[in-house]
PDB file of C-alpha atoms and ligand atoms in Angstrom:
ATOM      1  CA  MET A  97       2.098  84.302 290.058  1.00 67.00           C
ATOM      2  CA  SER A  98       1.954  83.002 293.654  1.00 82.00           C
ATOM      3  CA  ARG A  99       4.870  83.591 295.898  1.00 96.00           C
ATOM      4  CA  PHE A 100       6.194  80.872 298.195  1.00 98.00           C
ATOM      5  CA  ALA A 101       8.002  80.980 301.512  1.00 98.00           C
ATOM      6  CA  TYR A 102       9.573  78.165 303.525  1.00 98.00           C
ATOM      7  CA  VAL A 103       8.877  77.686 307.245  1.00 98.00           C
ATOM      8  CA  ASN A 104      10.558  74.880 309.229  1.00 96.00           C
ATOM      9  CA  SER A 105      10.120  71.988 306.867  1.00 88.00           C
ATOM     10  CA  GLY A 106       7.658  73.008 304.223  1.00 96.00           C
ATOM     11  CA  PHE A 107       6.823  75.457 301.454  1.00 98.00           C
ATOM     12  CA  LEU A 108       3.718  77.615 301.875  1.00 97.00           C
ATOM     13  CA  PRO A 109       2.042  80.418 299.954  1.00 98.00           C
ATOM     14  CA  HIS A 110       3.870  83.543 301.135  1.00 97.00           C
ATOM     15  CA  ARG A 111       0.676  85.150 302.478  1.00 97.00           C
ATOM     16  CA  ASP A 112      -0.054  82.112 304.718  1.00 96.00           C
ATOM     17  CA  ALA A 113       3.487  81.694 306.069  1.00 98.00           C
ATOM     18  CA  CYS A 114       3.786  82.518 309.775  1.00 97.00           C
ATOM     19  CA  VAL A 115       5.587  81.646 313.016  1.00 97.00           C
ATOM     20  CA  HIS A 116       4.213  80.935 316.488  1.00 98.00           C
ATOM     21  CA  ILE A 117       3.430  83.913 318.765  1.00 98.00           C
ATOM     22  CA  GLU A 118       5.909  82.539 321.309  1.00 98.00           C
ATOM     23  CA  ASP A 119       8.742  82.255 318.837  1.00 98.00           C
ATOM     24  CA  ARG A 120      11.824  83.655 320.578  1.00 98.00           C
ATOM     25  CA  GLY A 121      12.770  85.580 317.443  1.00 98.00           C
ATOM     26  CA  PHE A 122       9.449  87.410 317.628  1.00 98.00           C
ATOM     27  CA  GLN A 123       9.526  87.985 321.408  1.00 98.00           C
ATOM     28  CA  PHE A 124      13.213  88.611 322.139  1.00 98.00           C
ATOM     29  CA  GLY A 125      14.963  89.082 318.808  1.00 98.00           C
ATOM     30  CA  ASP A 126      16.638  85.773 319.724  1.00 98.00           C
ATOM     31  CA  ALA A 127      17.436  84.911 316.117  1.00 98.00           C
ATOM     32  CA  VAL A 128      20.065  85.320 313.414  1.00 99.00           C
ATOM     33  CA  TYR A 129      19.739  85.936 309.689  1.00 98.00           C
ATOM     34  CA  GLU A 130      21.545  86.100 306.367  1.00 98.00           C
ATOM     35  CA  VAL A 131      20.851  87.710 303.007  1.00 98.00           C
ATOM     36  CA  TRP A 132      22.284  86.475 299.697  1.00 98.00           C
ATOM     37  CA  GLY A 133      22.162  88.303 296.403  1.00 97.00           C
ATOM     38  CA  VAL A 134      21.113  85.982 293.566  1.00 97.00           C
ATOM     39  CA  ARG A 135      22.338  86.597 290.032  1.00 94.00           C
ATOM     40  CA  ASP A 136      21.554  84.284 287.129  1.00 94.00           C
ATOM     41  CA  GLY A 137      20.435  81.690 289.667  1.00 96.00           C
ATOM     42  CA  HIS A 138      23.708  81.755 291.656  1.00 96.00           C
ATOM     43  CA  LEU A 139      24.053  82.821 295.275  1.00 98.00           C
ATOM     44  CA  LEU A 140      26.651  85.575 295.485  1.00 97.00           C
ATOM     45  CA  ASP A 141      29.436  84.984 298.010  1.00 97.00           C
ATOM     46  CA  GLU A 142      27.600  81.758 298.860  1.00 98.00           C
ATOM     47  CA  GLN A 143      30.171  80.260 301.219  1.00 98.00           C
ATOM     48  CA  GLY A 144      30.987  83.482 303.082  1.00 98.00           C
ATOM     49  CA  HIS A 145      27.353  83.984 304.084  1.00 98.00           C
ATOM     50  CA  PHE A 146      27.041  80.351 305.233  1.00 98.00           C
ATOM     51  CA  ASP A 147      30.223  80.671 307.291  1.00 98.00           C
ATOM     52  CA  ARG A 148      28.908  83.823 308.987  1.00 98.00           C
ATOM     53  CA  LEU A 149      25.515  82.176 309.585  1.00 98.00           C
ATOM     54  CA  TYR A 150      27.017  79.192 311.414  1.00 98.00           C
ATOM     55  CA  ARG A 151      29.308  81.513 313.409  1.00 98.00           C
ATOM     56  CA  SER A 152      26.348  83.700 314.486  1.00 98.00           C
ATOM     57  CA  LEU A 153      24.415  80.573 315.566  1.00 98.00           C
ATOM     58  CA  ASP A 154      27.430  79.327 317.481  1.00 98.00           C
ATOM     59  CA  GLN A 155      27.992  82.680 319.220  1.00 98.00           C
ATOM     60  CA  LEU A 156      24.384  82.623 320.470  1.00 98.00           C
ATOM     61  CA  ASP A 157      24.456  78.903 321.380  1.00 97.00           C
ATOM     62  CA  ILE A 158      21.572  78.169 319.050  1.00 98.00           C
ATOM     63  CA  LEU A 159      21.785  74.439 318.458  1.00 97.00           C
ATOM     64  CA  PHE A 160      21.154  74.054 314.736  1.00 97.00           C
ATOM     65  CA  GLU A 161      21.865  70.675 313.257  1.00 95.00           C
ATOM     66  CA  ARG A 162      20.908  71.145 309.631  1.00 97.00           C
ATOM     67  CA  SER A 163      23.789  71.101 307.196  1.00 98.00           C
ATOM     68  CA  GLN A 164      24.738  73.834 304.797  1.00 98.00           C
ATOM     69  CA  TYR A 165      24.023  71.461 301.925  1.00 98.00           C
ATOM     70  CA  SER A 166      20.481  70.805 303.117  1.00 98.00           C
ATOM     71  CA  LEU A 167      19.816  74.558 303.460  1.00 98.00           C
ATOM     72  CA  LEU A 168      21.263  75.170 300.017  1.00 98.00           C
ATOM     73  CA  VAL A 169      18.991  72.572 298.423  1.00 98.00           C
ATOM     74  CA  THR A 170      15.987  74.253 300.083  1.00 98.00           C
ATOM     75  CA  ILE A 171      17.119  77.717 298.948  1.00 98.00           C
ATOM     76  CA  HIS A 172      17.380  76.562 295.336  1.00 98.00           C
ATOM     77  CA  GLU A 173      13.981  74.900 295.542  1.00 98.00           C
ATOM     78  CA  LEU A 174      12.532  78.159 296.912  1.00 98.00           C
ATOM     79  CA  LEU A 175      14.091  80.108 294.030  1.00 98.00           C
ATOM     80  CA  ARG A 176      12.714  77.563 291.546  1.00 98.00           C
ATOM     81  CA  ARG A 177       9.187  77.700 292.990  1.00 98.00           C
ATOM     82  CA  ASN A 178       9.251  81.494 292.905  1.00 98.00           C
ATOM     83  CA  ARG A 179      10.868  81.517 289.436  1.00 97.00           C
ATOM     84  CA  ILE A 180      13.565  83.877 290.637  1.00 97.00           C
ATOM     85  CA  ARG A 181      16.945  84.020 288.882  1.00 96.00           C
ATOM     86  CA  ASN A 182      17.857  87.523 290.012  1.00 95.00           C
ATOM     87  CA  GLY A 183      16.888  88.611 293.480  1.00 97.00           C
ATOM     88  CA  LEU A 184      17.554  88.263 297.179  1.00 97.00           C
ATOM     89  CA  VAL A 185      17.218  85.312 299.550  1.00 98.00           C
ATOM     90  CA  TYR A 186      16.486  85.942 303.244  1.00 98.00           C
ATOM     91  CA  LEU A 187      17.121  83.241 305.849  1.00 98.00           C
ATOM     92  CA  GLN A 188      16.222  83.639 309.522  1.00 98.00           C
ATOM     93  CA  ILE A 189      16.848  81.067 312.235  1.00 99.00           C
ATOM     94  CA  SER A 190      15.483  81.695 315.726  1.00 98.00           C
ATOM     95  CA  ARG A 191      16.160  79.690 318.883  1.00 98.00           C
ATOM     96  CA  GLY A 192      12.626  78.288 318.534  1.00 98.00           C
ATOM     97  CA  VAL A 193       9.277  78.363 320.330  1.00 98.00           C
ATOM     98  CA  ALA A 194       9.014  78.212 324.152  1.00 98.00           C
ATOM     99  CA  PRO A 195       6.895  79.711 326.968  1.00 97.00           C
ATOM    100  CA  ARG A 196       8.101  83.284 327.403  1.00 98.00           C
ATOM    101  CA  ASP A 197      11.109  83.509 329.732  1.00 98.00           C
ATOM    102  CA  HIS A 198      14.247  85.519 329.075  1.00 98.00           C
ATOM    103  CA  ALA A 199      16.661  82.657 329.859  1.00 98.00           C
ATOM    104  CA  PHE A 200      17.163  79.897 327.296  1.00 98.00           C
ATOM    105  CA  PRO A 201      14.486  77.172 327.524  1.00 96.00           C
ATOM    106  CA  GLN A 202      15.541  74.124 329.570  1.00 90.00           C
ATOM    107  CA  ALA A 203      14.225  71.619 327.085  1.00 87.00           C
ATOM    108  CA  ASN A 204      15.917  71.269 323.718  1.00 89.00           C
ATOM    109  CA  ILE A 205      13.674  73.084 321.293  1.00 95.00           C
ATOM    110  CA  ALA A 206      13.868  73.027 317.519  1.00 97.00           C
ATOM    111  CA  PRO A 207      15.082  76.280 315.940  1.00 98.00           C
ATOM    112  CA  THR A 208      12.563  78.022 313.680  1.00 98.00           C
ATOM    113  CA  VAL A 209      13.763  78.326 310.078  1.00 98.00           C
ATOM    114  CA  VAL A 210      12.217  80.867 307.715  1.00 98.00           C
ATOM    115  CA  LEU A 211      13.274  81.426 304.113  1.00 98.00           C
ATOM    116  CA  THR A 212      11.885  83.993 301.704  1.00 98.00           C
ATOM    117  CA  ALA A 213      12.995  85.091 298.251  1.00 98.00           C
ATOM    118  CA  LYS A 214      12.142  88.148 296.224  1.00 97.00           C
ATOM    119  CA  ARG A 215      13.034  89.642 292.898  1.00 96.00           C
ATOM    120  CA  PHE A 216      15.442  92.530 293.030  1.00 92.00           C
ATOM    121  CA  ASN A 217      15.869  95.149 290.370  1.00 88.00           C
ATOM    122  CA  PHE A 218      19.632  95.095 289.825  1.00 87.00           C
ATOM    123  CA  ASP A 219      19.207  97.479 286.859  1.00 89.00           C
ATOM    124  CA  ALA A 220      17.719 100.123 289.160  1.00 91.00           C
ATOM    125  CA  ALA A 221      20.658  99.573 291.525  1.00 91.00           C
ATOM    126  CA  ALA A 222      23.069  99.956 288.605  1.00 93.00           C
ATOM    127  CA  GLN A 223      21.409 103.272 287.709  1.00 95.00           C
ATOM    128  CA  ARG A 224      21.685 104.400 291.317  1.00 95.00           C
ATOM    129  CA  ALA A 225      25.389 103.547 291.196  1.00 97.00           C
ATOM    130  CA  GLU A 226      25.820 105.781 288.137  1.00 97.00           C
ATOM    131  CA  HIS A 227      24.645 108.787 290.120  1.00 97.00           C
ATOM    132  CA  GLY A 228      25.845 107.806 293.579  1.00 98.00           C
ATOM    133  CA  ILE A 229      23.939 108.038 296.821  1.00 98.00           C
ATOM    134  CA  ARG A 230      23.650 110.398 299.761  1.00 98.00           C
ATOM    135  CA  VAL A 231      24.252 109.296 303.349  1.00 98.00           C
ATOM    136  CA  ILE A 232      23.596 111.031 306.641  1.00 98.00           C
ATOM    137  CA  THR A 233      25.368 110.410 309.955  1.00 98.00           C
ATOM    138  CA  GLN A 234      23.616 109.211 313.107  1.00 98.00           C
ATOM    139  CA  ASP A 235      24.776 108.224 316.590  1.00 98.00           C
ATOM    140  CA  ASP A 236      25.554 104.509 316.839  1.00 98.00           C
ATOM    141  CA  GLU A 237      23.216 103.355 319.602  1.00 97.00           C
ATOM    142  CA  ARG A 238      23.634  99.607 319.132  1.00 98.00           C
ATOM    143  CA  TRP A 239      24.811  96.913 321.530  1.00 97.00           C
ATOM    144  CA  GLY A 240      28.371  95.607 321.961  1.00 97.00           C
ATOM    145  CA  ARG A 241      28.088  92.490 319.743  1.00 98.00           C
ATOM    146  CA  CYS A 242      27.366  93.923 316.312  1.00 98.00           C
ATOM    147  CA  ASP A 243      29.635  91.200 314.877  1.00 98.00           C
ATOM    148  CA  ILE A 244      26.748  88.753 315.340  1.00 98.00           C
ATOM    149  CA  LYS A 245      24.151  89.008 312.575  1.00 98.00           C
ATOM    150  CA  SER A 246      21.155  88.964 314.906  1.00 98.00           C
ATOM    151  CA  VAL A 247      17.700  90.341 314.141  1.00 98.00           C
ATOM    152  CA  ASN A 248      18.065  92.951 316.916  1.00 96.00           C
ATOM    153  CA  LEU A 249      17.927  95.771 314.420  1.00 98.00           C
ATOM    154  CA  LEU A 250      15.923  98.513 316.113  1.00 98.00           C
ATOM    155  CA  PRO A 251      18.752 101.100 316.166  1.00 98.00           C
ATOM    156  CA  ASN A 252      19.513 100.226 312.539  1.00 98.00           C
ATOM    157  CA  VAL A 253      15.830 100.610 311.644  1.00 98.00           C
ATOM    158  CA  LEU A 254      15.646 104.040 313.317  1.00 98.00           C
ATOM    159  CA  ALA A 255      18.837 105.212 311.624  1.00 98.00           C
ATOM    160  CA  LYS A 256      17.651 104.049 308.196  1.00 98.00           C
ATOM    161  CA  GLN A 257      14.307 105.748 308.746  1.00 98.00           C
ATOM    162  CA  ALA A 258      16.078 109.004 309.670  1.00 98.00           C
ATOM    163  CA  ALA A 259      18.004 108.708 306.394  1.00 98.00           C
ATOM    164  CA  ARG A 260      14.829 108.113 304.384  1.00 98.00           C
ATOM    165  CA  GLU A 261      13.154 111.100 306.024  1.00 98.00           C
ATOM    166  CA  GLU A 262      16.042 113.251 304.855  1.00 98.00           C
ATOM    167  CA  GLY A 263      15.890 111.811 301.361  1.00 98.00           C
ATOM    168  CA  ALA A 264      19.168 109.911 301.857  1.00 98.00           C
ATOM    169  CA  TYR A 265      19.845 106.270 301.015  1.00 98.00           C
ATOM    170  CA  GLU A 266      21.857 105.228 304.052  1.00 98.00           C
ATOM    171  CA  ALA A 267      22.864 106.357 307.549  1.00 98.00           C
ATOM    172  CA  TRP A 268      26.469 106.006 308.683  1.00 99.00           C
ATOM    173  CA  LEU A 269      26.653 105.289 312.406  1.00 99.00           C
ATOM    174  CA  VAL A 270      29.149 107.239 314.509  1.00 98.00           C
ATOM    175  CA  ASP A 271      30.540 105.857 317.784  1.00 98.00           C
ATOM    176  CA  GLY A 272      31.279 107.695 321.060  1.00 98.00           C
ATOM    177  CA  SER A 273      34.786 108.582 319.821  1.00 98.00           C
ATOM    178  CA  GLY A 274      33.388 110.348 316.769  1.00 98.00           C
ATOM    179  CA  LEU A 275      34.377 107.565 314.352  1.00 98.00           C
ATOM    180  CA  VAL A 276      32.183 105.874 311.757  1.00 98.00           C
ATOM    181  CA  THR A 277      31.415 102.256 312.621  1.00 98.00           C
ATOM    182  CA  GLU A 278      29.376 101.217 309.556  1.00 98.00           C
ATOM    183  CA  GLY A 279      26.121 101.920 307.741  1.00 98.00           C
ATOM    184  CA  SER A 280      22.766 100.841 309.166  1.00 98.00           C
ATOM    185  CA  SER A 281      22.844  97.878 306.764  1.00 98.00           C
ATOM    186  CA  THR A 282      26.100  98.346 304.858  1.00 98.00           C
ATOM    187  CA  THR A 283      29.877  98.598 305.325  1.00 99.00           C
ATOM    188  CA  ALA A 284      31.369 102.116 305.073  1.00 99.00           C
ATOM    189  CA  TRP A 285      34.492 102.925 303.018  1.00 99.00           C
ATOM    190  CA  ILE A 286      36.470 105.960 301.916  1.00 98.00           C
ATOM    191  CA  VAL A 287      39.377 106.533 299.555  1.00 98.00           C
ATOM    192  CA  SER A 288      41.969 108.930 300.980  1.00 97.00           C
ATOM    193  CA  ARG A 289      43.530 111.820 299.064  1.00 95.00           C
ATOM    194  CA  ASP A 290      46.547 109.516 298.602  1.00 95.00           C
ATOM    195  CA  GLY A 291      44.417 106.814 296.979  1.00 96.00           C
ATOM    196  CA  GLU A 292      44.342 104.459 299.983  1.00 98.00           C
ATOM    197  CA  LEU A 293      41.227 102.373 300.466  1.00 98.00           C
ATOM    198  CA  ILE A 294      40.099 102.749 304.083  1.00 98.00           C
ATOM    199  CA  THR A 295      37.554 100.729 306.059  1.00 98.00           C
ATOM    200  CA  ARG A 296      37.196 100.001 309.756  1.00 98.00           C
ATOM    201  CA  PRO A 297      38.949  96.855 311.062  1.00 98.00           C
ATOM    202  CA  LEU A 298      36.750  93.972 312.195  1.00 98.00           C
ATOM    203  CA  ASP A 299      35.824  93.847 315.867  1.00 97.00           C
ATOM    204  CA  ASN A 300      32.662  93.569 317.982  1.00 98.00           C
ATOM    205  CA  HIS A 301      31.417  96.971 316.820  1.00 97.00           C
ATOM    206  CA  ILE A 302      30.733  96.071 313.209  1.00 98.00           C
ATOM    207  CA  LEU A 303      29.326  93.217 311.192  1.00 98.00           C
ATOM    208  CA  PRO A 304      32.014  91.332 309.261  1.00 98.00           C
ATOM    209  CA  GLY A 305      30.572  92.159 305.831  1.00 98.00           C
ATOM    210  CA  ILE A 306      30.905  89.369 303.314  1.00 98.00           C
ATOM    211  CA  THR A 307      30.969  91.867 300.441  1.00 98.00           C
ATOM    212  CA  ARG A 308      33.686  93.719 302.403  1.00 98.00           C
ATOM    213  CA  LYS A 309      35.787  90.561 302.439  1.00 98.00           C
ATOM    214  CA  THR A 310      35.399  90.016 298.700  1.00 98.00           C
ATOM    215  CA  VAL A 311      36.130  93.684 297.927  1.00 98.00           C
ATOM    216  CA  ILE A 312      39.309  93.504 300.037  1.00 98.00           C
ATOM    217  CA  ALA A 313      40.433  90.467 298.019  1.00 97.00           C
ATOM    218  CA  ILE A 314      39.666  92.308 294.770  1.00 98.00           C
ATOM    219  CA  ALA A 315      41.544  95.423 295.947  1.00 98.00           C
ATOM    220  CA  LYS A 316      44.562  93.268 296.805  1.00 97.00           C
ATOM    221  CA  SER A 317      44.458  91.621 293.398  1.00 96.00           C
ATOM    222  CA  MET A 318      44.385  95.113 291.811  1.00 96.00           C
ATOM    223  CA  SER A 319      47.327  96.215 294.041  1.00 97.00           C
ATOM    224  CA  ILE A 320      45.229  98.987 295.573  1.00 97.00           C
ATOM    225  CA  PRO A 321      46.667  99.997 298.958  1.00 98.00           C
ATOM    226  CA  LEU A 322      44.276  99.088 301.755  1.00 98.00           C
ATOM    227  CA  VAL A 323      44.309 100.354 305.334  1.00 98.00           C
ATOM    228  CA  GLU A 324      41.931  98.888 307.907  1.00 98.00           C
ATOM    229  CA  ARG A 325      41.356 101.749 310.320  1.00 98.00           C
ATOM    230  CA  ALA A 326      38.468 103.844 311.589  1.00 98.00           C
ATOM    231  CA  PHE A 327      37.748 107.260 310.068  1.00 98.00           C
ATOM    232  CA  SER A 328      35.631 110.213 311.151  1.00 98.00           C
ATOM    233  CA  PRO A 329      32.802 111.878 309.199  1.00 98.00           C
ATOM    234  CA  GLU A 330      35.101 114.933 308.868  1.00 98.00           C
ATOM    235  CA  GLU A 331      37.805 112.834 307.216  1.00 98.00           C
ATOM    236  CA  ALA A 332      35.137 111.297 304.975  1.00 98.00           C
ATOM    237  CA  HIS A 333      33.924 114.793 303.987  1.00 97.00           C
ATOM    238  CA  SER A 334      37.328 115.627 302.562  1.00 96.00           C
ATOM    239  CA  SER A 335      38.053 112.191 301.081  1.00 98.00           C
ATOM    240  CA  ARG A 336      38.583 111.556 297.390  1.00 98.00           C
ATOM    241  CA  GLU A 337      35.810 108.935 297.222  1.00 98.00           C
ATOM    242  CA  ALA A 338      33.362 107.166 299.487  1.00 98.00           C
ATOM    243  CA  PHE A 339      31.185 104.103 299.008  1.00 98.00           C
ATOM    244  CA  ILE A 340      29.196 101.417 300.789  1.00 98.00           C
ATOM    245  CA  THR A 341      29.115  97.663 300.289  1.00 98.00           C
ATOM    246  CA  SER A 342      26.515  94.983 301.011  1.00 98.00           C
ATOM    247  CA  ALA A 343      24.995  91.846 299.523  1.00 97.00           C
ATOM    248  CA  SER A 344      22.212  93.859 297.868  1.00 94.00           C
ATOM    249  CA  SER A 345      24.032  97.078 296.917  1.00 94.00           C
ATOM    250  CA  PHE A 346      27.391  95.426 295.981  1.00 96.00           C
ATOM    251  CA  VAL A 347      29.651  98.494 295.764  1.00 98.00           C
ATOM    252  CA  MET A 348      27.588 101.708 295.795  1.00 98.00           C
ATOM    253  CA  PRO A 349      29.322 105.086 295.398  1.00 98.00           C
ATOM    254  CA  VAL A 350      28.525 107.807 297.953  1.00 98.00           C
ATOM    255  CA  VAL A 351      28.546 111.373 296.606  1.00 98.00           C
ATOM    256  CA  GLN A 352      27.301 113.292 299.631  1.00 98.00           C
ATOM    257  CA  ILE A 353      27.672 112.851 303.416  1.00 98.00           C
ATOM    258  CA  ASP A 354      25.301 115.068 305.411  1.00 98.00           C
ATOM    259  CA  ASP A 355      25.550 118.448 303.661  1.00 97.00           C
ATOM    260  CA  LYS A 356      29.071 117.883 302.269  1.00 98.00           C
ATOM    261  CA  ILE A 357      29.564 116.934 298.639  1.00 98.00           C
ATOM    262  CA  ILE A 358      32.370 114.385 298.176  1.00 97.00           C
ATOM    263  CA  ALA A 359      35.026 115.421 295.644  1.00 93.00           C
ATOM    264  CA  ASN A 360      33.144 116.695 292.573  1.00 94.00           C
ATOM    265  CA  GLY A 361      29.822 115.075 293.502  1.00 97.00           C
ATOM    266  CA  THR A 362      30.030 112.203 291.045  1.00 97.00           C
ATOM    267  CA  PRO A 363      30.907 108.539 291.744  1.00 98.00           C
ATOM    268  CA  GLY A 364      34.643 107.993 292.152  1.00 97.00           C
ATOM    269  CA  SER A 365      36.573 105.984 289.568  1.00 97.00           C
ATOM    270  CA  LEU A 366      37.945 103.496 292.116  1.00 98.00           C
ATOM    271  CA  SER A 367      34.453 102.871 293.552  1.00 98.00           C
ATOM    272  CA  LEU A 368      33.129 102.192 290.064  1.00 97.00           C
ATOM    273  CA  SER A 369      35.963  99.887 289.095  1.00 97.00           C
ATOM    274  CA  LEU A 370      35.574  97.916 292.350  1.00 98.00           C
ATOM    275  CA  ARG A 371      31.861  97.613 291.575  1.00 97.00           C
ATOM    276  CA  ASN A 372      32.595  96.310 288.072  1.00 96.00           C
ATOM    277  CA  GLU A 373      35.215  93.884 289.344  1.00 97.00           C
ATOM    278  CA  TYR A 374      32.893  92.630 292.081  1.00 96.00           C
ATOM    279  CA  LEU A 375      30.189  91.852 289.524  1.00 93.00           C
ATOM    280  CA  ARG A 376      32.684  90.333 287.098  1.00 91.00           C
ATOM    281  CA  ALA A 377      34.242  88.115 289.781  1.00 86.00           C
ATOM    282  CA  GLN A 378      30.939  86.512 290.767  1.00 82.00           C
TER     283      GLN A 378
HETATM  284  N1  PMP B 413      26.745  96.075 308.239  1.00 62.64           N
HETATM  285  C1  PMP B 413      25.474  95.834 308.628  1.00 62.64           C
HETATM  286  C2  PMP B 413      24.990  96.388 309.926  1.00 62.64           C
HETATM  287  C3  PMP B 413      24.629  95.078 307.799  1.00 62.64           C
HETATM  288  O1  PMP B 413      23.367  94.820 308.186  1.00 62.64           O
HETATM  289  C4  PMP B 413      25.109  94.598 306.561  1.00 62.64           C
HETATM  290  C5  PMP B 413      24.219  93.824 305.636  1.00 62.64           C
HETATM  291  N2  PMP B 413      23.896  92.598 306.123  1.00 62.64           N
HETATM  292  C6  PMP B 413      26.438  94.874 306.210  1.00 62.64           C
HETATM  293  C7  PMP B 413      27.228  95.616 307.081  1.00 62.64           C
HETATM  294  C8  PMP B 413      27.026  94.357 304.934  1.00 62.64           C
HETATM  295  O2  PMP B 413      27.228  92.974 305.028  1.00 62.64           O
HETATM  296  P1  PMP B 413      27.208  92.037 303.740  1.00 62.64           P
HETATM  297  O3  PMP B 413      28.266  92.588 302.815  1.00 62.64           O
HETATM  298  O4  PMP B 413      27.558  90.714 304.261  1.00 62.64           O
HETATM  299  O5  PMP B 413      25.838  92.129 303.152  1.00 62.64           O
END
């Protein structure tokens, strides 16, 4: 079956879809993006991802006039054309096309909009969750505005690659003070010996995860104590549980960090119940 993508204002066969060589996303990483999980045809955490998208655009002064509703209609049409009911939607919006110059173009240019959709094997992810994943730690070498979901992902790419080369699923990034910021594409969490759920507070050093926000709401509704503070890899090594969250992995238990096995090496009960609640709530 052919696969379709959407570029600017039209649907194209995926293999023919492309952007201009002077697109500022391509040349400078001057672009933002979002990823939605899709289950049974519904966008997971739909509004949260739209809110973050418009905030990222605003923070970078990318003038984007299309409404959320118009984007949503296009996303559903893309899912329909690709016959996807369970998968992932990727949306990227760059500042647009202009002769190469670091500063913003003088003339008002139209942002470039790209949408793709793909099937995602949620059953394989569920199996992974049953066993838990391994993460490694890496230095956080990113810039100071990680709260903006921009496509400047080179440090994240290198960290994820280092993880893959060590047979791990994710890399947790560690800042200059020896504290975990987040995963290369996920939010990092631990459960303390006292049963407190711990994740780093939001600031410029981490992306405000939409799954994070939903999991915090679920934890509150389950009366699970939550503390937003940074933690070190050493504290994580001796924690009761650890897990990651993201739009594509939901809540994914972590059973090993570097060469340290967490607790008894099997997914923690709180991680698994948060995963179940997250899926049930959607
Ligand atoms: N941190 C980073 C660096 C990410 O790339 C992602 C995934 N977009 C996340 C955290 C998790 O965010 P979300 O729950 O919104 O997918």
